[in-house]
Short mmCIF file of C-alpha atoms and ligand atoms in Angstrom, two decimals:
data_model
loop_
_atom_site.label_atom_id
_atom_site.label_comp_id
_atom_site.label_asym_id
_atom_site.label_seq_id
_atom_site.Cartn_x
_atom_site.Cartn_y
_atom_site.Cartn_z
CA MET P 262 -13.42 -9.87 -17.59
CA GLY P 263 -14.58 -13.81 -16.35
CA TRP P 264 -11.23 -14.75 -15.15
CA LYS P 265 -11.59 -18.33 -13.20
CA ALA P 266 -10.02 -17.72 -9.79
CA MET P 267 -8.08 -20.76 -9.55
CA ALA P 268 -5.33 -20.13 -6.99
CA ASN P 269 -4.60 -17.72 -3.77
CA ILE P 270 -3.18 -14.60 -5.16
CA VAL P 271 -0.80 -11.88 -3.24
CA ILE P 272 -0.92 -8.38 -4.89
CA VAL P 273 1.77 -6.00 -4.08
CA GLY P 274 3.47 -2.60 -4.77
CA THR P 275 7.08 -3.00 -6.45
CA GLN P 276 7.82 1.22 -5.76
CA TRP P 277 7.01 3.46 -3.16
CA GLY P 278 3.15 2.62 -3.05
CA ASP P 279 0.30 4.40 -5.53
CA GLU P 280 1.14 2.31 -8.52
CA GLY P 281 -2.57 1.37 -8.55
CA LYS P 282 -2.99 -1.63 -7.04
CA GLY P 283 -6.91 -0.16 -6.39
CA LYS P 284 -7.46 -0.88 -9.74
CA ILE P 285 -6.46 -4.18 -9.72
CA VAL P 286 -7.29 -5.81 -6.88
CA ASP P 287 -10.87 -4.47 -7.76
CA LEU P 288 -10.29 -6.27 -11.54
CA LEU P 289 -9.22 -8.87 -9.86
CA SER P 290 -11.89 -9.48 -7.41
CA ASP P 291 -13.97 -10.34 -10.10
CA SER P 292 -11.94 -13.87 -10.02
CA ALA P 293 -11.93 -14.22 -5.95
CA ASP P 294 -14.08 -15.29 -3.05
CA LEU P 295 -12.50 -13.23 -0.59
CA ILE P 296 -10.39 -10.07 -0.47
CA VAL P 297 -8.28 -9.66 2.38
CA ARG P 298 -6.06 -6.55 4.09
CA PHE P 299 -3.05 -7.71 5.73
CA GLN P 300 -0.94 -4.86 6.61
CA GLY P 301 -0.67 -1.11 6.98
CA GLY P 302 -3.48 1.12 8.20
CA HIS P 303 -5.50 4.26 6.61
CA ASN P 304 -2.14 5.68 5.67
CA ALA P 305 -3.25 3.86 2.31
CA GLY P 306 -5.60 5.07 -0.53
CA HIS P 307 -6.84 3.15 -3.38
CA THR P 308 -8.47 4.81 -6.05
CA ILE P 309 -10.88 2.82 -7.95
CA VAL P 310 -13.03 3.79 -10.49
CA ILE P 311 -16.23 2.18 -11.82
CA GLY P 312 -18.35 3.86 -14.34
CA GLN P 313 -19.06 7.48 -13.38
CA GLU P 314 -18.42 6.70 -9.91
CA LYS P 315 -14.82 7.02 -8.07
CA PHE P 316 -14.17 5.63 -4.69
CA ILE P 317 -11.14 6.32 -2.66
CA LEU P 318 -10.71 3.35 0.22
CA HIS P 319 -8.20 3.75 3.01
CA LEU P 320 -8.61 0.67 5.07
CA ILE P 321 -12.04 -1.69 4.05
CA PRO P 322 -10.13 -3.93 1.09
CA SER P 323 -11.19 -2.68 -2.44
CA GLY P 324 -13.43 -5.88 -3.22
CA ILE P 325 -16.19 -4.07 -1.26
CA LEU P 326 -17.25 -2.97 -4.32
CA HIS P 327 -18.15 -6.32 -5.56
CA PRO P 328 -21.66 -6.76 -4.21
CA GLU P 329 -21.25 -10.78 -3.70
CA LYS P 330 -17.74 -10.58 -2.18
CA ARG P 331 -16.43 -10.98 1.48
CA CYS P 332 -13.83 -9.14 2.94
CA VAL P 333 -11.19 -8.76 5.67
CA ILE P 334 -9.03 -6.95 7.40
CA GLY P 335 -5.99 -9.46 9.09
CA ASN P 336 -4.27 -8.58 12.58
CA GLY P 337 -1.02 -7.20 10.05
CA VAL P 338 -3.34 -3.90 9.56
CA VAL P 339 -3.54 -1.48 11.97
CA VAL P 340 -7.34 -0.33 12.97
CA ASP P 341 -8.25 3.35 13.70
CA PRO P 342 -11.62 2.50 14.87
CA ALA P 343 -13.11 6.14 13.53
CA ALA P 344 -11.84 6.12 10.86
CA LEU P 345 -13.28 2.59 9.90
CA ILE P 346 -16.60 3.31 11.11
CA GLU P 347 -16.52 6.54 8.66
CA GLU P 348 -15.29 4.58 5.68
CA ARG P 349 -18.19 2.35 6.14
CA ALA P 350 -20.81 4.63 7.03
CA ALA P 351 -19.49 7.02 4.01
CA LEU P 352 -19.43 3.09 1.69
CA GLU P 353 -23.29 3.05 3.19
CA ALA P 354 -24.58 5.92 2.25
CA ARG P 355 -23.19 5.24 -1.75
CA GLY P 356 -25.43 2.31 -1.42
CA ILE P 357 -22.63 -0.60 -0.83
CA GLN P 358 -23.29 -2.99 1.76
CA VAL P 359 -20.71 -3.29 3.99
CA ARG P 360 -22.41 -4.98 7.26
CA GLY P 361 -22.39 -8.57 7.35
CA ARG P 362 -19.67 -8.39 4.77
CA LEU P 363 -16.44 -7.55 6.39
CA SER P 364 -14.96 -8.99 9.37
CA VAL P 365 -11.98 -7.48 11.13
CA SER P 366 -9.63 -9.53 13.05
CA GLU P 367 -9.77 -9.64 16.76
CA ARG P 368 -5.87 -9.59 16.75
CA ALA P 369 -5.63 -6.28 14.53
CA HIS P 370 -4.31 -3.45 16.98
CA LEU P 371 -5.57 -0.30 17.50
CA ILE P 372 -4.41 3.22 16.73
CA MET P 373 -5.20 5.16 19.50
CA PRO P 374 -5.28 9.11 19.47
CA TYR P 375 -1.96 9.15 21.46
CA HIS P 376 -0.43 7.30 18.55
CA ARG P 377 -1.37 10.35 16.45
CA ALA P 378 0.01 13.05 19.22
CA ILE P 379 3.03 10.67 19.55
CA GLU P 380 4.06 10.83 15.61
CA LYS P 381 3.27 14.55 14.95
CA GLY P 382 6.13 15.52 18.02
CA SER P 383 8.36 13.00 16.71
CA GLU P 384 8.37 14.11 12.95
CA LYS P 385 8.79 17.55 14.30
CA LEU P 386 12.05 17.13 16.35
CA LYS P 387 13.37 15.50 13.89
CA GLY P 388 13.50 18.43 11.63
CA ALA P 389 14.65 17.66 8.38
CA ARG P 390 15.35 13.93 8.58
CA ARG P 391 11.62 13.73 9.35
CA ILE P 392 10.43 10.86 7.68
CA GLY P 393 7.23 12.87 6.12
CA THR P 394 4.53 10.57 7.41
CA THR P 395 0.70 10.12 6.65
CA GLY P 396 0.08 11.48 9.82
CA ARG P 397 -2.11 9.18 10.58
CA GLY P 398 -0.38 7.05 14.24
CA ILE P 399 0.69 4.09 11.86
CA GLY P 400 4.63 4.26 13.34
CA PRO P 401 3.83 4.52 16.86
CA ALA P 402 1.22 1.86 16.80
CA TYR P 403 2.75 -0.80 15.26
CA ALA P 404 5.67 0.55 17.67
CA ASP P 405 3.54 -0.22 20.59
CA LYS P 406 2.26 -3.90 18.99
CA MET P 407 6.58 -5.12 18.74
CA ALA P 408 6.54 -3.33 22.33
CA ARG P 409 3.66 -5.73 23.52
CA ILE P 410 2.02 -2.69 24.79
CA GLY P 411 -0.80 -2.79 22.24
CA ILE P 412 -4.24 -2.43 22.41
CA ARG P 413 -5.91 -5.01 20.16
CA MET P 414 -9.79 -4.76 18.45
CA VAL P 415 -10.13 -7.88 20.84
CA ASP P 416 -9.96 -5.85 23.76
CA LEU P 417 -12.55 -3.78 22.77
CA LEU P 418 -15.04 -6.21 23.95
CA ASN P 419 -13.57 -6.44 27.66
CA PRO P 420 -13.40 -3.08 29.14
CA ASP P 421 -12.83 -4.12 32.31
CA LEU P 422 -8.90 -4.87 30.08
CA PHE P 423 -8.97 -2.00 28.20
CA ARG P 424 -9.30 0.14 30.98
CA GLN P 425 -5.95 -1.38 32.71
CA LYS P 426 -3.82 -1.35 29.32
CA LEU P 427 -4.96 2.38 28.93
CA ALA P 428 -4.36 3.45 31.97
CA GLN P 429 -0.61 1.32 32.11
CA ASN P 430 -0.21 3.26 28.89
CA LEU P 431 -1.05 6.72 29.72
CA SER P 432 0.49 6.84 32.27
CA GLU P 433 4.25 6.46 30.23
CA ILE P 434 3.25 8.48 27.37
CA ASN P 435 1.53 11.44 29.28
CA TYR P 436 4.66 12.26 31.24
CA PHE P 437 6.54 12.04 27.19
CA LEU P 438 3.93 14.33 25.32
CA GLU P 439 4.15 16.58 28.27
CA LYS P 440 7.32 16.81 28.87
CA LEU P 441 9.41 16.21 25.58
CA TYR P 442 6.83 17.23 22.87
CA LYS P 443 5.30 19.92 24.74
CA ALA P 444 2.30 18.46 23.93
CA LYS P 445 -1.91 18.16 25.55
CA ARG P 446 -1.61 15.65 28.27
CA ILE P 447 -4.67 12.23 27.09
CA GLU P 448 -7.25 12.09 29.56
CA LEU P 449 -7.89 8.13 30.65
CA GLU P 450 -11.98 9.01 30.84
CA ALA P 451 -12.41 10.43 28.20
CA VAL P 452 -10.46 7.78 25.27
CA LEU P 453 -12.30 5.11 27.08
CA LYS P 454 -16.02 5.87 26.54
CA GLU P 455 -14.72 7.05 23.07
CA TYR P 456 -13.18 3.71 22.40
CA LEU P 457 -15.55 1.46 23.58
CA ALA P 458 -18.44 2.89 21.77
CA TYR P 459 -16.26 2.35 19.12
CA GLY P 460 -16.81 -1.26 20.18
CA ASP P 461 -20.14 -1.32 20.49
CA GLN P 462 -20.19 -0.29 16.74
CA LEU P 463 -17.93 -2.59 15.75
CA LYS P 464 -18.86 -5.82 18.13
CA ASP P 465 -20.34 -7.91 15.12
CA CYS P 466 -17.76 -7.51 12.71
CA ILE P 467 -14.88 -8.45 15.06
CA THR P 468 -13.78 -12.27 14.71
CA ASP P 469 -11.00 -14.80 14.17
CA THR P 470 -10.11 -13.98 10.82
CA SER P 471 -7.25 -16.28 10.51
CA HIS P 472 -9.87 -19.33 11.11
CA LEU P 473 -12.41 -17.65 8.49
CA ILE P 474 -9.75 -17.87 5.75
CA HIS P 475 -8.73 -20.88 6.82
CA GLN P 476 -12.39 -22.24 6.63
CA ALA P 477 -12.41 -20.59 3.29
CA ILE P 478 -9.15 -22.41 1.70
CA GLU P 479 -10.83 -25.72 2.88
CA GLU P 480 -14.11 -24.66 1.55
CA GLY P 481 -12.51 -24.24 -2.18
CA LYS P 482 -12.87 -20.76 -2.25
CA HIS P 483 -10.29 -18.02 -4.05
CA ILE P 484 -8.84 -16.03 -1.55
CA LEU P 485 -6.86 -12.18 -3.09
CA PHE P 486 -4.57 -10.47 -0.43
CA GLU P 487 -4.18 -6.83 -0.90
CA GLY P 488 -0.96 -5.39 -0.16
CA ALA P 489 -1.20 -1.37 0.96
CA GLN P 490 2.02 0.83 0.27
CA GLY P 491 4.59 -1.18 -1.60
CA THR P 492 8.22 -3.13 -1.07
CA HIS P 493 10.25 -0.13 -0.80
CA LEU P 494 8.06 1.45 1.65
CA ASP P 495 8.92 -2.21 4.28
CA VAL P 496 10.20 -2.03 7.41
CA ASP P 497 12.62 -4.66 6.09
CA HIS P 498 13.02 -4.42 2.81
CA GLY P 499 12.91 -0.90 2.12
CA THR P 500 14.66 2.31 2.11
CA TYR P 501 14.74 2.08 5.85
CA PRO P 502 13.73 4.67 7.83
CA TYR P 503 11.80 5.97 4.98
CA VAL P 504 10.04 3.70 5.34
CA THR P 505 6.14 3.12 6.73
CA SER P 506 6.32 0.19 9.72
CA SER P 507 4.32 -2.93 8.74
CA SER P 508 5.65 -5.68 6.04
CA ALA P 509 4.31 -4.68 2.30
CA THR P 510 5.68 -7.10 0.68
CA ALA P 511 4.61 -10.97 -0.09
CA GLY P 512 5.30 -12.60 3.18
CA GLY P 513 3.79 -9.86 5.12
CA ALA P 514 0.49 -11.48 3.65
CA CYS P 515 1.30 -14.99 5.86
CA THR P 516 1.91 -13.20 9.26
CA GLY P 517 -0.57 -10.33 8.88
CA THR P 518 -3.35 -12.88 8.13
CA GLY P 519 -2.60 -16.00 9.79
CA ILE P 520 -2.41 -18.25 6.19
CA GLY P 521 0.97 -20.38 5.66
CA PRO P 522 3.16 -19.49 2.62
CA THR P 523 2.21 -23.15 1.22
CA ARG P 524 -1.36 -21.86 0.61
CA ILE P 525 -0.44 -19.19 -1.42
CA HIS P 526 0.68 -20.02 -4.91
CA GLY P 527 0.85 -16.30 -6.92
CA VAL P 528 2.76 -12.75 -5.79
CA LEU P 529 1.53 -10.43 -9.29
CA GLY P 530 3.39 -7.10 -8.67
CA ILE P 531 1.75 -3.61 -9.59
CA ALA P 532 4.32 -1.63 -11.41
CA LYS P 533 3.49 1.82 -12.70
CA ALA P 534 5.47 2.58 -15.87
CA TYR P 535 7.47 5.27 -14.00
CA THR P 536 8.09 5.68 -10.94
CA THR P 537 6.97 7.91 -8.31
CA ARG P 538 7.66 8.31 -4.26
CA VAL P 539 5.45 10.90 -1.27
CA GLY P 540 7.08 11.99 1.15
CA SER P 541 11.20 11.53 2.41
CA GLY P 542 13.87 9.53 1.39
CA PRO P 543 16.08 8.59 -1.23
CA PHE P 544 14.64 8.50 -4.67
CA PRO P 545 17.49 7.99 -7.19
CA THR P 546 15.94 8.36 -10.58
CA GLU P 547 13.18 11.38 -9.37
CA LEU P 548 13.24 14.64 -11.48
CA ASN P 549 13.18 17.93 -10.33
CA ASP P 550 12.70 19.44 -13.43
CA GLU P 551 9.96 19.99 -16.55
CA MET P 552 9.82 16.11 -17.75
CA GLY P 553 9.18 16.06 -13.84
CA CYS P 554 6.01 18.20 -13.34
CA LYS P 555 4.75 17.01 -16.71
CA LEU P 556 4.57 13.52 -15.09
CA GLN P 557 2.94 14.77 -12.27
CA GLU P 558 0.03 17.14 -14.22
CA LYS P 559 -0.77 13.94 -16.30
CA GLY P 560 -0.23 11.44 -13.72
CA LYS P 561 -2.74 13.39 -11.56
CA GLU P 562 -0.23 12.37 -8.78
CA PHE P 563 -1.44 13.47 -5.84
CA GLY P 564 -1.74 11.59 -3.11
CA ALA P 565 -5.25 9.61 -2.18
CA THR P 566 -4.38 10.28 1.60
CA THR P 567 -2.96 13.12 2.13
CA GLY P 568 -3.21 15.12 -1.38
CA ARG P 569 0.30 15.94 -1.29
CA PRO P 570 1.96 16.26 -4.68
CA ARG P 571 3.73 12.92 -5.39
CA ARG P 572 7.77 12.90 -6.43
CA CYS P 573 8.22 12.17 -9.91
CA GLY P 574 10.65 10.35 -12.36
CA TRP P 575 11.54 8.11 -14.74
CA PHE P 576 11.50 3.72 -14.43
CA ASP P 577 14.16 2.45 -12.14
CA ALA P 578 14.29 -1.28 -13.19
CA VAL P 579 17.19 -1.72 -10.30
CA LEU P 580 14.14 -1.33 -7.80
CA VAL P 581 11.36 -3.26 -9.42
CA ARG P 582 13.73 -6.45 -10.29
CA THR P 583 14.74 -6.30 -6.25
CA ALA P 584 10.99 -6.18 -5.52
CA ALA P 585 10.85 -9.12 -7.99
CA ARG P 586 13.13 -10.90 -6.41
CA ILE P 587 11.89 -9.82 -2.36
CA ASN P 588 8.74 -10.91 -3.15
CA GLY P 589 8.47 -13.81 -5.32
CA LEU P 590 7.24 -12.39 -7.81
CA THR P 591 5.08 -14.35 -10.61
CA SER P 592 4.30 -11.93 -13.15
CA LEU P 593 3.99 -7.93 -13.43
CA ALA P 594 0.66 -5.61 -13.94
CA VAL P 595 2.74 -2.43 -15.55
CA THR P 596 0.06 0.85 -15.02
CA LYS P 597 -0.59 4.06 -15.99
CA LEU P 598 1.34 3.66 -19.21
CA ASP P 599 -0.73 6.37 -21.19
CA VAL P 600 0.98 9.09 -18.99
CA LEU P 601 4.22 8.16 -21.20
CA ASP P 602 2.01 8.98 -24.18
CA GLU P 603 3.85 12.61 -25.01
CA CYS P 604 7.23 11.29 -24.13
CA PRO P 605 9.09 11.91 -27.33
CA GLU P 606 11.56 9.51 -25.56
CA VAL P 607 11.33 7.37 -22.33
CA LYS P 608 14.07 6.54 -20.16
CA LEU P 609 14.67 3.61 -17.99
CA GLY P 610 16.90 3.08 -14.75
CA ILE P 611 18.91 0.04 -15.39
CA GLY P 612 21.78 1.08 -12.50
CA TYR P 613 23.50 3.56 -10.46
CA ARG P 614 27.25 5.49 -10.64
CA LEU P 615 28.36 6.05 -7.08
CA GLY P 616 31.63 7.54 -7.47
CA ARG P 617 33.77 5.63 -9.51
CA GLN P 618 31.50 2.50 -9.00
CA THR P 619 28.86 1.50 -10.81
CA LEU P 620 26.41 -0.03 -9.35
CA LYS P 621 23.48 -2.91 -10.20
CA GLU P 622 21.76 -3.45 -6.85
CA MET P 623 20.00 -0.81 -4.60
CA PRO P 624 22.85 -0.04 -1.85
CA SER P 625 21.54 -0.86 2.18
CA ASP P 626 23.21 2.49 3.38
CA ILE P 627 21.55 5.13 3.16
CA GLU P 628 23.62 7.64 2.66
CA LYS P 629 25.30 5.58 -0.59
CA LEU P 630 21.96 5.47 -1.87
CA GLU P 631 21.01 9.16 -1.70
CA ARG P 632 24.27 9.95 -3.65
CA CYS P 633 23.35 6.98 -6.33
CA VAL P 634 23.05 8.64 -9.70
CA PRO P 635 20.97 6.77 -12.12
CA ILE P 636 22.07 5.31 -15.42
CA TYR P 637 19.46 5.47 -17.92
CA GLU P 638 18.99 3.66 -21.26
CA THR P 639 17.55 5.60 -23.84
CA LEU P 640 14.38 4.70 -26.20
CA PRO P 641 12.18 6.56 -28.84
CA GLY P 642 8.90 7.75 -27.61
CA TRP P 643 5.41 6.20 -29.46
CA LEU P 644 4.05 9.75 -29.32
CA GLN P 645 0.69 8.51 -29.81
CA PRO P 646 -2.28 7.81 -27.07
CA THR P 647 -2.11 3.97 -25.64
CA SER P 648 -5.36 5.44 -23.70
CA GLY P 649 -7.86 2.84 -23.32
CA ILE P 650 -6.50 0.26 -25.82
CA THR P 651 -7.47 -3.49 -24.54
CA THR P 652 -5.36 -5.44 -26.70
CA TYR P 653 -1.42 -5.65 -27.21
CA ALA P 654 -0.79 -5.73 -30.77
CA LYS P 655 -2.86 -1.76 -30.94
CA LEU P 656 0.11 -0.76 -28.97
CA PRO P 657 2.43 1.42 -30.83
CA ALA P 658 5.77 -0.63 -31.77
CA PRO P 659 7.68 1.97 -29.56
CA ALA P 660 5.86 1.66 -26.11
CA GLN P 661 6.12 -2.60 -26.55
CA ASN P 662 9.70 -2.24 -26.91
CA TYR P 663 9.42 0.46 -23.82
CA LEU P 664 7.58 -2.63 -22.07
CA ASN P 665 9.12 -6.00 -23.60
CA ARG P 666 12.72 -3.67 -22.13
CA LEU P 667 11.11 -3.20 -19.12
CA SER P 668 10.21 -6.66 -18.70
CA GLU P 669 13.43 -8.33 -19.36
CA LEU P 670 15.49 -5.50 -17.17
CA THR P 671 13.12 -6.63 -14.09
CA LYS P 672 13.07 -10.13 -15.38
CA THR P 673 9.90 -10.76 -15.02
CA ARG P 674 7.10 -11.35 -17.25
CA ILE P 675 4.04 -8.33 -17.54
CA ASP P 676 0.79 -10.21 -17.82
CA LEU P 677 -1.42 -7.10 -17.79
CA ILE P 678 -1.66 -3.50 -19.00
CA SER P 679 -3.40 -0.45 -17.52
CA THR P 680 -3.92 2.11 -20.01
CA GLY P 681 -6.55 3.58 -17.61
CA SER P 682 -8.51 4.50 -14.51
CA LYS P 683 -11.36 2.51 -15.72
CA ARG P 684 -12.12 -1.62 -15.66
CA SER P 685 -12.15 -1.91 -19.41
CA GLU P 686 -8.62 -0.47 -19.73
CA THR P 687 -6.66 -2.77 -19.53
CA ILE P 688 -4.59 -4.95 -21.42
CA LEU P 689 -4.41 -8.85 -20.31
CA LEU P 690 -1.82 -10.96 -21.41
CA ARG P 691 -2.24 -14.09 -20.02
CA ASN P 692 -4.82 -15.61 -17.36
CA LEU P 693 -3.60 -14.28 -14.01
CA PHE P 694 -5.73 -17.74 -12.10
CA ALA P 695 -4.88 -20.04 -15.06
P1 IMP I 38 3.48 6.45 7.00
O1 IMP I 38 2.66 5.04 7.18
O2 IMP I 38 2.22 7.51 7.74
O3 IMP I 38 4.25 6.45 8.67
O4 IMP I 38 4.55 7.10 6.46
C1 IMP I 38 5.55 6.89 6.37
C2 IMP I 38 5.84 6.91 4.40
O5 IMP I 38 5.31 5.69 4.24
C3 IMP I 38 5.70 8.19 4.36
O6 IMP I 38 6.88 8.61 3.35
C4 IMP I 38 4.85 8.37 3.65
O7 IMP I 38 4.38 8.98 2.57
C5 IMP I 38 4.78 6.94 2.87
N1 IMP I 38 3.05 5.97 2.28
C6 IMP I 38 2.78 5.26 3.55
N2 IMP I 38 1.71 5.09 3.05
C7 IMP I 38 1.71 5.45 1.66
C8 IMP I 38 0.56 5.17 0.75
O8 IMP I 38 -0.40 4.60 0.81
N3 IMP I 38 1.56 5.36 -0.98
C9 IMP I 38 2.72 6.27 -0.43
N4 IMP I 38 3.30 6.56 0.19
C10 IMP I 38 2.62 5.79 1.59
#
C-alpha cells in the first residue's frame, strides 16, 4: 500500500477476538520493521490470504509472511515449544524463512504437558459453568506464572535448573492430576527429555527481546505490536471469568514486551461489522435465529484454532465504545462489511435494558450482563455487493450511513474498512502511520 511508517502502533481486537486482525497486521507489516506478539499463545488463530494462498498462524507473528521483516514473541506470550517448532517447520516447508528472523523472549513462560491436563480436568469439573477454552493449556500456564512456579524459555538452556523446577512442580501437580482429576500422572524423565530436545531446537532464537525491541526503536525502526484475542477476553477488562488469561488490551503491549508506554504512538482497534464469540459467556446481541445462521455461513464463522462454530450477532456499539476507552484507541478498522450485503436491514446495539433500567455501559457483574437485553437502532441495509470495493465513494449510501453511525456511537474515527479477505480488498481512509 506504500504507507510510510512513522510510529510504533499497537493493534488490538475490540470484541471477543476473531475480528480479522491477521489481515490488518499483514497489511500494516508492509510499513513496519519489527512485528511483535505480546500476549496469548497458540490459542490464537490469525488467517491471512495472499494471492491464492491461505495461511493460519497461531503463535508466530503474522509479519513473518513479509520476507524482509523481523518478528518477536515477547515475554507476555506463553509458548508451547512443540507448537512453535511445528509452526516454524510448516512455514519453512512452504518456503518462508523463519530461522534468523524470529526471536523469542527468554522471559516468556512455557506451556507444559501438565497445563493441558489440568485445564481438561478443570473444565470437566466446572460442568455448565465451563469457560469453553481452546484446550491449549493457556490458563494454567499463566496461573503458574502468577503463582511464581512457572518455567521459562531461558530455563530450557539450563538443564539442572529446569530439572529442579519440574521436579518441584510435578510433586504437587501429580497429586492433583491423580486424586482430583482422575488423570494419568506425568513422568519427570519423559518431560525433561522432550523439553530439553525442544530447547536444543530453539536455542538460537531465545534472547532478551526487550533489549532487541528497544534497540530497534533507538535506531528509528517502526514496530507493530500484534494483539491476539480481543478486549472483552482480556483477563482484567473482559467478561470475567469468560475470558482468556492474558492482557489482550493495549496496556499488555508494554508489560508483554518490556517497552514503556511513551514508546507507543497509536492504537488501532479492529472491529468486525457485526459481532462473534467462541466459547461460553454473555453475548447480549447474539442472534439465535436464521439471521445468526446467515452471518455464520456468509462470514465463514468457524474458529481458526479449534474449528468450533462462532456464535454470531449484530454489532454491539457498547462493547466497542468500551474498547475505545480501555485501549485509548486512536482509530478503528472495520472488517467483513461485505458479510452484511444481503441484509434488508442492519441493527446496531446502542445500550441494554436490565429489568426497568436502561444501561449505557456494560455491567461488571456477570449475572447482570447475562440478563441484559440489547436496545437496537435499525438502519436500512444496502442489498448490493460491497465485496472487493477499494474506495469509500463507491460504497452504497446505506453502507456509508451504517459506518458513520457506527463511528459516532463508538466515538472513534474509522481509518480502514475491509471488504474481503485479500490484501487488496481494502478501503484506506487515512495513512495510519502519518
Ligand atoms: P483460552 O484462551 O484457551 O483459555 O480460552 C478462553 C476463552 O477465550 C474461550 O472462550 C476461548 O474460546 C476464547 N479464545 C481464546 N483465544 C481466542 C481467539 O483467538 N479468538 C477467539 N476466542 C478465543
